[in-house]
Amino acid sequence: MPQRSPRRARIVFSDSAAKQLESITSEAEIHALDRALVVISVDPTAGEPIPGDASGPQLRQYTDDVERVRLLYWVTALRTVVVVAYIEV
């Protein structure tokens, strides 16, 4: 019986991240963002935890120095990745 690959995390965007997406017009920026989103959808723990208090979700950041992209996000209990912001480094 063939093995199935692990389910990818679903990615959703906060309102502020969605507004940032609307302003992206460059093909290179879209490609860079897509690559970073694939990485965190396959492995939501790929980013580093951002120190903070325990009152809210544990924010993480994923940085791709080659593509010059940084994503701030958190992962829900159901493995949904919520992107808070897309920040070009």
Coordinates of C-alpha atoms in Angstrom, one line a residue:
M1 CA 0.0 0.0 0.0
P2 CA 1.5 3.4 -1.0
Q3 CA 2.4 5.8 1.8
R4 CA 0.7 9.1 1.9
S5 CA 2.7 12.2 2.5
P6 CA 1.8 14.2 5.6
R7 CA -1.0 16.7 5.2
R8 CA 0.1 20.2 4.6
A9 CA -1.0 22.9 7.0
R10 CA -3.7 25.2 5.7
I11 CA -2.6 28.9 5.5
V12 CA -4.8 31.8 6.3
F13 CA -3.9 35.5 6.5
S14 CA -4.8 38.1 9.1
D15 CA -6.4 41.3 7.9
S16 CA -3.1 43.2 8.0
A17 CA -1.3 40.4 6.1
A18 CA -4.1 40.4 3.5
K19 CA -3.6 44.1 3.0
Q20 CA 0.1 43.6 2.5
L21 CA -0.6 40.9 -0.1
E22 CA -2.8 43.4 -2.1
S23 CA 0.1 45.7 -2.5
I24 CA 2.5 43.1 -3.9
T25 CA 2.9 43.7 -7.7
S26 CA 6.3 42.3 -8.4
E27 CA 6.6 38.7 -9.8
A28 CA 9.8 38.2 -7.8
E29 CA 8.1 39.2 -4.5
I30 CA 5.2 36.9 -5.3
H31 CA 7.5 34.0 -6.1
A32 CA 9.6 34.6 -2.9
L33 CA 6.4 34.7 -0.7
D34 CA 5.1 31.5 -2.4
R35 CA 8.3 29.7 -1.6
A36 CA 8.2 30.7 2.1
L37 CA 4.5 29.8 2.4
V38 CA 5.2 26.3 1.0
V39 CA 8.0 25.8 3.6
I40 CA 5.7 26.6 6.5
S41 CA 2.8 24.7 5.1
V42 CA 4.9 21.5 4.9
D43 CA 6.6 22.2 8.3
P44 CA 4.8 24.7 10.5
T45 CA 7.7 24.4 13.1
A46 CA 10.3 25.6 10.5
G47 CA 10.3 29.1 11.9
E48 CA 11.7 30.2 15.2
P49 CA 9.6 31.0 18.2
I50 CA 9.4 34.7 19.1
P51 CA 9.8 35.3 22.8
G52 CA 6.6 36.8 24.4
D53 CA 4.1 36.2 27.1
A54 CA 1.9 33.2 27.3
S55 CA -1.4 35.2 27.1
G56 CA -1.7 34.9 23.4
P57 CA -0.7 32.5 20.6
Q58 CA 3.0 31.6 20.3
L59 CA 4.3 33.8 17.4
R60 CA 6.9 32.3 15.2
Q61 CA 9.1 33.9 12.4
Y62 CA 10.3 32.2 9.3
T63 CA 13.2 33.9 7.5
D64 CA 14.5 33.0 4.1
D65 CA 17.7 34.9 3.6
V66 CA 18.0 33.8 0.0
E67 CA 14.6 35.1 -1.1
R68 CA 14.8 37.9 1.5
V69 CA 11.4 37.1 3.1
R70 CA 10.3 37.0 6.7
L71 CA 6.9 35.7 7.8
L72 CA 5.4 36.2 11.2
Y73 CA 2.8 33.6 12.0
W74 CA 1.3 31.2 14.6
V75 CA 0.0 27.7 14.3
T76 CA -3.4 26.8 15.6
A77 CA -4.2 23.5 17.4
L78 CA -5.6 22.1 14.1
R79 CA -2.3 22.9 12.2
T80 CA -3.7 25.9 10.5
V81 CA -0.9 28.5 9.9
V82 CA -2.2 32.1 10.5
V83 CA 0.2 34.5 8.8
V84 CA 0.2 37.8 10.7
A85 CA 2.5 39.7 8.5
Y86 CA 4.6 39.4 5.4
I87 CA 7.7 41.5 5.8
E88 CA 10.3 41.9 3.2
V89 CA 13.8 41.9 4.8

